mmCIF file of N, CA and C in Angstrom:
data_model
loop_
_atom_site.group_PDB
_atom_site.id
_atom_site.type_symbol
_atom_site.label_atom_id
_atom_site.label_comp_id
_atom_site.label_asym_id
_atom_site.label_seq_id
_atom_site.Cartn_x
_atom_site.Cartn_y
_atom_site.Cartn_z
ATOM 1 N N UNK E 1236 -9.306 110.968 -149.904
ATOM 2 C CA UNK E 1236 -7.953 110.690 -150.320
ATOM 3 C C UNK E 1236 -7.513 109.364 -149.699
ATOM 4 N N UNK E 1237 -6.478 108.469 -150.560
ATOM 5 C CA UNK E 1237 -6.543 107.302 -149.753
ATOM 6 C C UNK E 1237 -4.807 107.420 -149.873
ATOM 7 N N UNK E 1238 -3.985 107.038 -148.996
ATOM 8 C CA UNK E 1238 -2.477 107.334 -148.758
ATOM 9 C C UNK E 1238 -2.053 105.968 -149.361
ATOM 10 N N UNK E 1239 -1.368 105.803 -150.208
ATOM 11 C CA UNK E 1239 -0.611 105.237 -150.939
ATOM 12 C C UNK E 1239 0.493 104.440 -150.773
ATOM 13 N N UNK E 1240 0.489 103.602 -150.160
ATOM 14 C CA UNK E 1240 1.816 102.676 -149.624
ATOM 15 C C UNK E 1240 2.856 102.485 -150.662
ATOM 16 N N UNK E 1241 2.913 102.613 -151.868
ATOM 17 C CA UNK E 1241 3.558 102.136 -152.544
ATOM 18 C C UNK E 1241 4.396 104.060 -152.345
ATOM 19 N N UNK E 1242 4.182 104.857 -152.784
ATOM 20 C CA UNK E 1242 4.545 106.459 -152.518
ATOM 21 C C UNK E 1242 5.645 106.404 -151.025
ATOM 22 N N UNK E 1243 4.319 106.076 -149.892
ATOM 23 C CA UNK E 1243 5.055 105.929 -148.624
ATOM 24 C C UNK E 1243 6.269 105.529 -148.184
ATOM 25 N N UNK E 1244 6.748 104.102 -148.819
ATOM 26 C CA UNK E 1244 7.689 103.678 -148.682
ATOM 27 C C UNK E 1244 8.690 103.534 -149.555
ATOM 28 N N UNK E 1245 8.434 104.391 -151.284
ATOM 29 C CA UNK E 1245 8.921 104.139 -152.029
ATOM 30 C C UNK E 1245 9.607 105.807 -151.489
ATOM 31 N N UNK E 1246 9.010 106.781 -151.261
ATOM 32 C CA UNK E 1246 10.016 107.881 -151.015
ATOM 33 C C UNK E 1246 9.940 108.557 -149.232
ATOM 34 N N UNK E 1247 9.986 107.942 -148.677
ATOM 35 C CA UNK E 1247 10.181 108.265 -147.256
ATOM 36 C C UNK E 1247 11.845 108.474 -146.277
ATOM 37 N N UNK E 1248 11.886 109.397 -147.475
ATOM 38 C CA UNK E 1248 13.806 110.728 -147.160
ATOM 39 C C UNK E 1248 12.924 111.687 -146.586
ATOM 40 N N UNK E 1249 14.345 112.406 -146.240
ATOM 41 C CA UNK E 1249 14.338 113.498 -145.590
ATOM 42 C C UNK E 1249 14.482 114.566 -146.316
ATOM 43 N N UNK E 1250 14.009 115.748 -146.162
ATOM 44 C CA UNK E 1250 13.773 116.828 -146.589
ATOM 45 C C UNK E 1250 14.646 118.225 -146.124
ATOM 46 N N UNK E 1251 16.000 117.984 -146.457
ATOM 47 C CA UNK E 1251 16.728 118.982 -146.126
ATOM 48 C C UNK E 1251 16.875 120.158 -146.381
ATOM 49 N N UNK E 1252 16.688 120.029 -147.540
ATOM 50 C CA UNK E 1252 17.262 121.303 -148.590
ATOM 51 C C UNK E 1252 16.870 120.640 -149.387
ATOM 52 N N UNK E 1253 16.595 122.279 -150.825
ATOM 53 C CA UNK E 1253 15.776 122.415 -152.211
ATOM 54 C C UNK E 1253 16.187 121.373 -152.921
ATOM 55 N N UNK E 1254 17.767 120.869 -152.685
ATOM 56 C CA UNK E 1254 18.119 119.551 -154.009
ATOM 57 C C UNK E 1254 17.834 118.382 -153.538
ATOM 58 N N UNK E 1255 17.248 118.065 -152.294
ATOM 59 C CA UNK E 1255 16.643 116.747 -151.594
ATOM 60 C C UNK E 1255 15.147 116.722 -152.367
ATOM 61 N N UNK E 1256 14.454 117.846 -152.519
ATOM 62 C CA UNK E 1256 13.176 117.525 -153.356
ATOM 63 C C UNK E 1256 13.435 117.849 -154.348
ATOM 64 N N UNK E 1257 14.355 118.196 -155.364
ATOM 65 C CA UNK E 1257 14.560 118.407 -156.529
ATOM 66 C C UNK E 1257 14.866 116.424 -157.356
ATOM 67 N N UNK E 1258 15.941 116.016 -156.196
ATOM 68 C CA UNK E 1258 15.889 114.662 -156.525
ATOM 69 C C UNK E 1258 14.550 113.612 -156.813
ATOM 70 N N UNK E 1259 13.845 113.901 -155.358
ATOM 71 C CA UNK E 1259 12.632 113.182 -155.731
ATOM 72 C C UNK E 1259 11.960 113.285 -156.690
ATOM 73 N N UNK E 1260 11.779 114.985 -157.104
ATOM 74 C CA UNK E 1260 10.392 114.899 -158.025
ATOM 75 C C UNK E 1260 11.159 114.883 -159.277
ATOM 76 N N UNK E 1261 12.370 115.526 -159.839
ATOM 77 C CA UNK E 1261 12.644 115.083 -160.811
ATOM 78 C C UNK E 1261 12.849 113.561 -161.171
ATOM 79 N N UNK E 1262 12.599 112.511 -160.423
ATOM 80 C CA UNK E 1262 12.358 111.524 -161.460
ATOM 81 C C UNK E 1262 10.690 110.874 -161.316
ATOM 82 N N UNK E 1263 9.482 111.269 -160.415
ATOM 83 C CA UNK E 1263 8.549 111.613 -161.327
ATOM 84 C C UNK E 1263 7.978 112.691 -162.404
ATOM 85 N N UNK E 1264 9.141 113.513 -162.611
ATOM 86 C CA UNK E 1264 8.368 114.363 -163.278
ATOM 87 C C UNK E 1264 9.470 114.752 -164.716
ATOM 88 N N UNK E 1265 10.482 114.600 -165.124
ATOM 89 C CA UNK E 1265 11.602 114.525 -165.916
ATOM 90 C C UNK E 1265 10.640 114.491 -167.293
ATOM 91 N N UNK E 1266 9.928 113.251 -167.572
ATOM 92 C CA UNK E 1266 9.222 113.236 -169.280
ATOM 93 C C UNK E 1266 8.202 113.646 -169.458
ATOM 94 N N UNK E 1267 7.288 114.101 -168.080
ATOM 95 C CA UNK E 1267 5.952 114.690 -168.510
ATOM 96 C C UNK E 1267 5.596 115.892 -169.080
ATOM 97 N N UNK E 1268 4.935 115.487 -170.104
ATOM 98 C CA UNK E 1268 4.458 116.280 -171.366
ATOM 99 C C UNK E 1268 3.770 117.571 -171.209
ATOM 100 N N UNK E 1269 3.279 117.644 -169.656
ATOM 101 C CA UNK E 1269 1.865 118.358 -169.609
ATOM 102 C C UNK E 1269 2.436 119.158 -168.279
ATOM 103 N N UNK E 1270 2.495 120.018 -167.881
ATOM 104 C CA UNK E 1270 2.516 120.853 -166.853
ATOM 105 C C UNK E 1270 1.892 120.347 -165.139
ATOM 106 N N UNK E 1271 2.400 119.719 -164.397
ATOM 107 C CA UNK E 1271 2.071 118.822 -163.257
ATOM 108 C C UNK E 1271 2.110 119.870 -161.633
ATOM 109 N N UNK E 1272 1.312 119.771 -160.900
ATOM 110 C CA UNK E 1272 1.192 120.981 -160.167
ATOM 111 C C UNK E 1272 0.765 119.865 -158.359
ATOM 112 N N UNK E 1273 2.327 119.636 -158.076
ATOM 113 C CA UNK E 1273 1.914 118.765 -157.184
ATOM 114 C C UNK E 1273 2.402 119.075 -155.632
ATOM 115 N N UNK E 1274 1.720 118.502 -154.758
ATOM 116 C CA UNK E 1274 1.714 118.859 -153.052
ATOM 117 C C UNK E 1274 3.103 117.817 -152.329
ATOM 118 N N UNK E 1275 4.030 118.202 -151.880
ATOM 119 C CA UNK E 1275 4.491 117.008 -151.040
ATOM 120 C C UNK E 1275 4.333 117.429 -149.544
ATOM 121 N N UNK E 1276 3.403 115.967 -148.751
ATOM 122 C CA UNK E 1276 3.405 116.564 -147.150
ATOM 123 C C UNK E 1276 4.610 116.001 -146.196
ATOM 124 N N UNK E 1277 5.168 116.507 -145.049
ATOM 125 C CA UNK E 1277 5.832 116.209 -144.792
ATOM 126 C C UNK E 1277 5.384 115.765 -143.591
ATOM 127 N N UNK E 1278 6.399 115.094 -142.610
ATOM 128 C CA UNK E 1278 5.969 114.817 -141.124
ATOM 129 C C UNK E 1278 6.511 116.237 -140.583
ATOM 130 N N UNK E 1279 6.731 115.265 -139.148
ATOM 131 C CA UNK E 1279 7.874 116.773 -138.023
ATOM 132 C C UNK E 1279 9.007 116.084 -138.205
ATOM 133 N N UNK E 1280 9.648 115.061 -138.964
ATOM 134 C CA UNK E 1280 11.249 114.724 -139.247
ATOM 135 C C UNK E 1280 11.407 115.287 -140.652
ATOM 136 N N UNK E 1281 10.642 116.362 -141.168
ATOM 137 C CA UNK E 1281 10.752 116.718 -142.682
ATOM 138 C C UNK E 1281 10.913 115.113 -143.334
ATOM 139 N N UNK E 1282 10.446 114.044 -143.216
ATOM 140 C CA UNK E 1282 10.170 112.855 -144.313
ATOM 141 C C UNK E 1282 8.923 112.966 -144.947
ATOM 142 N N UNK E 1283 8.816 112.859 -146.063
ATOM 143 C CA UNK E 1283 7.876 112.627 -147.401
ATOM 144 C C UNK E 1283 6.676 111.488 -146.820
ATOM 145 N N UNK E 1284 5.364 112.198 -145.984
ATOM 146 C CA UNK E 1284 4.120 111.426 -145.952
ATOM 147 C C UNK E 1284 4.267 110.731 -147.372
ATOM 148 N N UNK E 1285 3.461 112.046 -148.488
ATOM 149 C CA UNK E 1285 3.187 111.478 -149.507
ATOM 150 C C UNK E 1285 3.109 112.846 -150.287
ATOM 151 N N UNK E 1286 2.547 112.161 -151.803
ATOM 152 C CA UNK E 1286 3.309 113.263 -152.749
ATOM 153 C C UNK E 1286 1.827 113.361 -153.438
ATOM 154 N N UNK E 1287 1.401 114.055 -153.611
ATOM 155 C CA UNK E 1287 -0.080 114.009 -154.300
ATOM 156 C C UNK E 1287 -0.208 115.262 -155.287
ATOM 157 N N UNK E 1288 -0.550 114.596 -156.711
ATOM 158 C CA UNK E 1288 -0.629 115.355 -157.681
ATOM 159 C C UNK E 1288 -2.241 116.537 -157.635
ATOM 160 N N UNK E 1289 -2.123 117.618 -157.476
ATOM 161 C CA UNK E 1289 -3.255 118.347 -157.370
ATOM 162 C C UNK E 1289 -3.740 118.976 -158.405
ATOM 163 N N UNK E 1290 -2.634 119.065 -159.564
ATOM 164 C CA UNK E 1290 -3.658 119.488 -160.978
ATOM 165 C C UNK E 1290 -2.579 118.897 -161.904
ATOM 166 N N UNK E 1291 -3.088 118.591 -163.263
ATOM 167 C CA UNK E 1291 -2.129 118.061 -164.265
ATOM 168 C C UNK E 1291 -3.067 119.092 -165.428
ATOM 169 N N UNK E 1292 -2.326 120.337 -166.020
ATOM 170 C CA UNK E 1292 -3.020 121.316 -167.046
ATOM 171 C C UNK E 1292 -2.724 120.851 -168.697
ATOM 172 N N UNK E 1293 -1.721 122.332 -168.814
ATOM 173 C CA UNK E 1293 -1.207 122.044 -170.283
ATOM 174 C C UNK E 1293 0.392 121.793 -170.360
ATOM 175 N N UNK E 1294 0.410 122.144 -172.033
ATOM 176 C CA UNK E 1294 1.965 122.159 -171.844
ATOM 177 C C UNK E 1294 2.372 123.430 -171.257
ATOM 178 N N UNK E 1295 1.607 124.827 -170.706
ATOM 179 C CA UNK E 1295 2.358 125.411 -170.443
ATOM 180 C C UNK E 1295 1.531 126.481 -169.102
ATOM 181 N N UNK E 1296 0.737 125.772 -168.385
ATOM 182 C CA UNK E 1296 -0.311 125.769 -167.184
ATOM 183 C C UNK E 1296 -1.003 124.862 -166.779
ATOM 184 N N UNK E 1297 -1.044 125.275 -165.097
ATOM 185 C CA UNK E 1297 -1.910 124.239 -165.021
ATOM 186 C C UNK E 1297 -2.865 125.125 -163.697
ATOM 187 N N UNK E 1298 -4.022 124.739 -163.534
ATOM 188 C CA UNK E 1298 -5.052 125.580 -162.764
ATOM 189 C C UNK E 1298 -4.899 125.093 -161.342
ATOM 190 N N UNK E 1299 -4.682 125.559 -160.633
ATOM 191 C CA UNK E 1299 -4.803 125.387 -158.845
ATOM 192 C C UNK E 1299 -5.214 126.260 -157.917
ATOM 193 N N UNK E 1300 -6.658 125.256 -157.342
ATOM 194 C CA UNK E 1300 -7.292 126.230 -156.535
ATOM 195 C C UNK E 1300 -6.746 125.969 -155.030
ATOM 196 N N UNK E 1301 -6.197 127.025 -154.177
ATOM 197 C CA UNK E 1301 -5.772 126.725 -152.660
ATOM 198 C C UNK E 1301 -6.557 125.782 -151.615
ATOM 199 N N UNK E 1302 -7.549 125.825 -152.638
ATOM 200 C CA UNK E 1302 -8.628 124.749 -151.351
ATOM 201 C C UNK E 1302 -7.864 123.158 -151.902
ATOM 202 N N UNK E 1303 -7.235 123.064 -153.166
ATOM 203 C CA UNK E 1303 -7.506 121.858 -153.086
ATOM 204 C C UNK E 1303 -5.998 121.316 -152.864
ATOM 205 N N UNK E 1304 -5.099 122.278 -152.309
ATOM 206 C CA UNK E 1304 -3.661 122.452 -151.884
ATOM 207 C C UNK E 1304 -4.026 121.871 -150.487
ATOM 208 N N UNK E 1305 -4.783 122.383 -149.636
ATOM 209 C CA UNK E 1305 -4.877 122.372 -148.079
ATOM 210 C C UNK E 1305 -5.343 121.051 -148.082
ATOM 211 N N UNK E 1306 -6.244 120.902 -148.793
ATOM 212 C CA UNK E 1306 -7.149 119.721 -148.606
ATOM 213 C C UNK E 1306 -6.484 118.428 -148.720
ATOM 214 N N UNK E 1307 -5.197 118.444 -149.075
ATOM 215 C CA UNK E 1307 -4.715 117.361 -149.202
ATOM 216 C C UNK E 1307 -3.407 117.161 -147.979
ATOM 217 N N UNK E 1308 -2.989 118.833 -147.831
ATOM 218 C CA UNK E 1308 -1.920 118.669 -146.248
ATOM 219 C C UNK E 1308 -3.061 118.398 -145.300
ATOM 220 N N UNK E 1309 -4.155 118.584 -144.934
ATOM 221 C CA UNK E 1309 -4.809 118.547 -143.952
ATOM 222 C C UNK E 1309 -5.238 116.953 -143.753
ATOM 223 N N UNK E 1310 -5.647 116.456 -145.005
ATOM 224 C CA UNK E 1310 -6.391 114.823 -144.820
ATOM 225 C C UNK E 1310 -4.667 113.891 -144.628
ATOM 226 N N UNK E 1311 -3.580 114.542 -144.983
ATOM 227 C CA UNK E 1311 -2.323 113.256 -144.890
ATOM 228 C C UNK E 1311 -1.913 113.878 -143.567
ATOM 229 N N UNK E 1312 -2.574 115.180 -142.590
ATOM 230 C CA UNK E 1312 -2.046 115.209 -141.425
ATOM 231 C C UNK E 1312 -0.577 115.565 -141.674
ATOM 232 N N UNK E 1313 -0.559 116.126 -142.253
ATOM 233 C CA UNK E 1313 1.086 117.033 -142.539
ATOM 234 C C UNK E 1313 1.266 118.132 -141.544
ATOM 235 N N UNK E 1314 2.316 118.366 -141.474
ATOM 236 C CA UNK E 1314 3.381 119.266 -140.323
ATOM 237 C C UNK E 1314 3.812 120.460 -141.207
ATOM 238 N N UNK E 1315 4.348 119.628 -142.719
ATOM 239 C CA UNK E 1315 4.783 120.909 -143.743
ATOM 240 C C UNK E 1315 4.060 120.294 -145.033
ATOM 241 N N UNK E 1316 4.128 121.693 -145.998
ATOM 242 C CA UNK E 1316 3.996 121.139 -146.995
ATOM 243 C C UNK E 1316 5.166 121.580 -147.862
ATOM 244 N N UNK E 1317 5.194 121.213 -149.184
ATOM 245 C CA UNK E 1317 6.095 121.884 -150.149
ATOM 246 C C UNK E 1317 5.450 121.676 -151.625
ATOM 247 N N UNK E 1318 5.321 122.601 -152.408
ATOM 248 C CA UNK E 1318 4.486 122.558 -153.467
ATOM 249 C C UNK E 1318 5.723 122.905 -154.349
ATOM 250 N N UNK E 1319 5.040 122.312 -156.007
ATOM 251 C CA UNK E 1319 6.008 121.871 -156.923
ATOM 252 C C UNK E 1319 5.384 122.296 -158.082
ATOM 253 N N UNK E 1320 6.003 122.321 -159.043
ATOM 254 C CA UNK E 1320 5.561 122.169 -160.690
ATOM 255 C C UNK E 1320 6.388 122.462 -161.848
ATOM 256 N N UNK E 1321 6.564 121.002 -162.480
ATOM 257 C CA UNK E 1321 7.142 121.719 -163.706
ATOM 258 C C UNK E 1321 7.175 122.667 -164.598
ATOM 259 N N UNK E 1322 8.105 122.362 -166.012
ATOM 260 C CA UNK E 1322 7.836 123.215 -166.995
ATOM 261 C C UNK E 1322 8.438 122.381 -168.224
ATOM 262 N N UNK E 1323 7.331 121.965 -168.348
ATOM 263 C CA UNK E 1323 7.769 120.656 -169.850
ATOM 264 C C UNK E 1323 7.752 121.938 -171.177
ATOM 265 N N UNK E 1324 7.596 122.841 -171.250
ATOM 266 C CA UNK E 1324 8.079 123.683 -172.022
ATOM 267 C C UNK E 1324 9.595 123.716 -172.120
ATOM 268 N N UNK E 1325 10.135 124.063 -171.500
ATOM 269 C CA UNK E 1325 11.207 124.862 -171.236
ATOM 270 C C UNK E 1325 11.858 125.793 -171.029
ATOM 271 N N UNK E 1326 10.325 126.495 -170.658
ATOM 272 C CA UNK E 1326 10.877 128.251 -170.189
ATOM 273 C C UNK E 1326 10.729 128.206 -168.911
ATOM 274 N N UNK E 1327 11.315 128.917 -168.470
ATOM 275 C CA UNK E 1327 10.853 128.915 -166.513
ATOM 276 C C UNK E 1327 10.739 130.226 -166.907
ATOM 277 N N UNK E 1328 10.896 131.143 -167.720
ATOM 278 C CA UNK E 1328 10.254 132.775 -167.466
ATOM 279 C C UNK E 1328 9.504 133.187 -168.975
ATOM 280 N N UNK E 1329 7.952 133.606 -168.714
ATOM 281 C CA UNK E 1329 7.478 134.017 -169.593
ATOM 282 C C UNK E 1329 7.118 135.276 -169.804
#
């Protein structure tokens, strides 16, 4: 994995509460077509290491294996993580 400077410094807030990462990822994730299944690591000030996409499926799944969840808090040296994923459908209940 290689850490991303442009990520780093483009979102390096704090992580207070659910609408502090609701802000961030809704504006990478607002038009995507396809179901996005992504990791954000944090430090120990809850700020955004980095945000790393771990599966991109369908429009209405996407496959994630836990190894490849860890594998990415463990190599950015994260404190927390917080995991994400849309629903370019528009159902949140099926």
């Amino acid at each position: 994995m290689v850490k991303d400077k442009e990520t780093e410094k483009k979102y390096k807030v704090k992580i207070t509460n659910p609408w502090d990462c609701y802000k961030v990822l809704r504006d990478l994730l607002e038009y995507e077509d396809r179901e996005h299944f992504l990791a954000l690591t944090l430090n120990t000030k809850n700020e955004i290491n980095s945000i790393i996409t771990v599966s991109i499926g369908t429009l209405n799944s996407a496959m994630v294996h836990p190894r490849e969840v860890f594998k990415s808090a463990i190599l950015s040296n994260a404190n927390k993580i917080i995991i994400a994923h849309n629903h370019p459908s528009g159902h949140i209940l099926s």
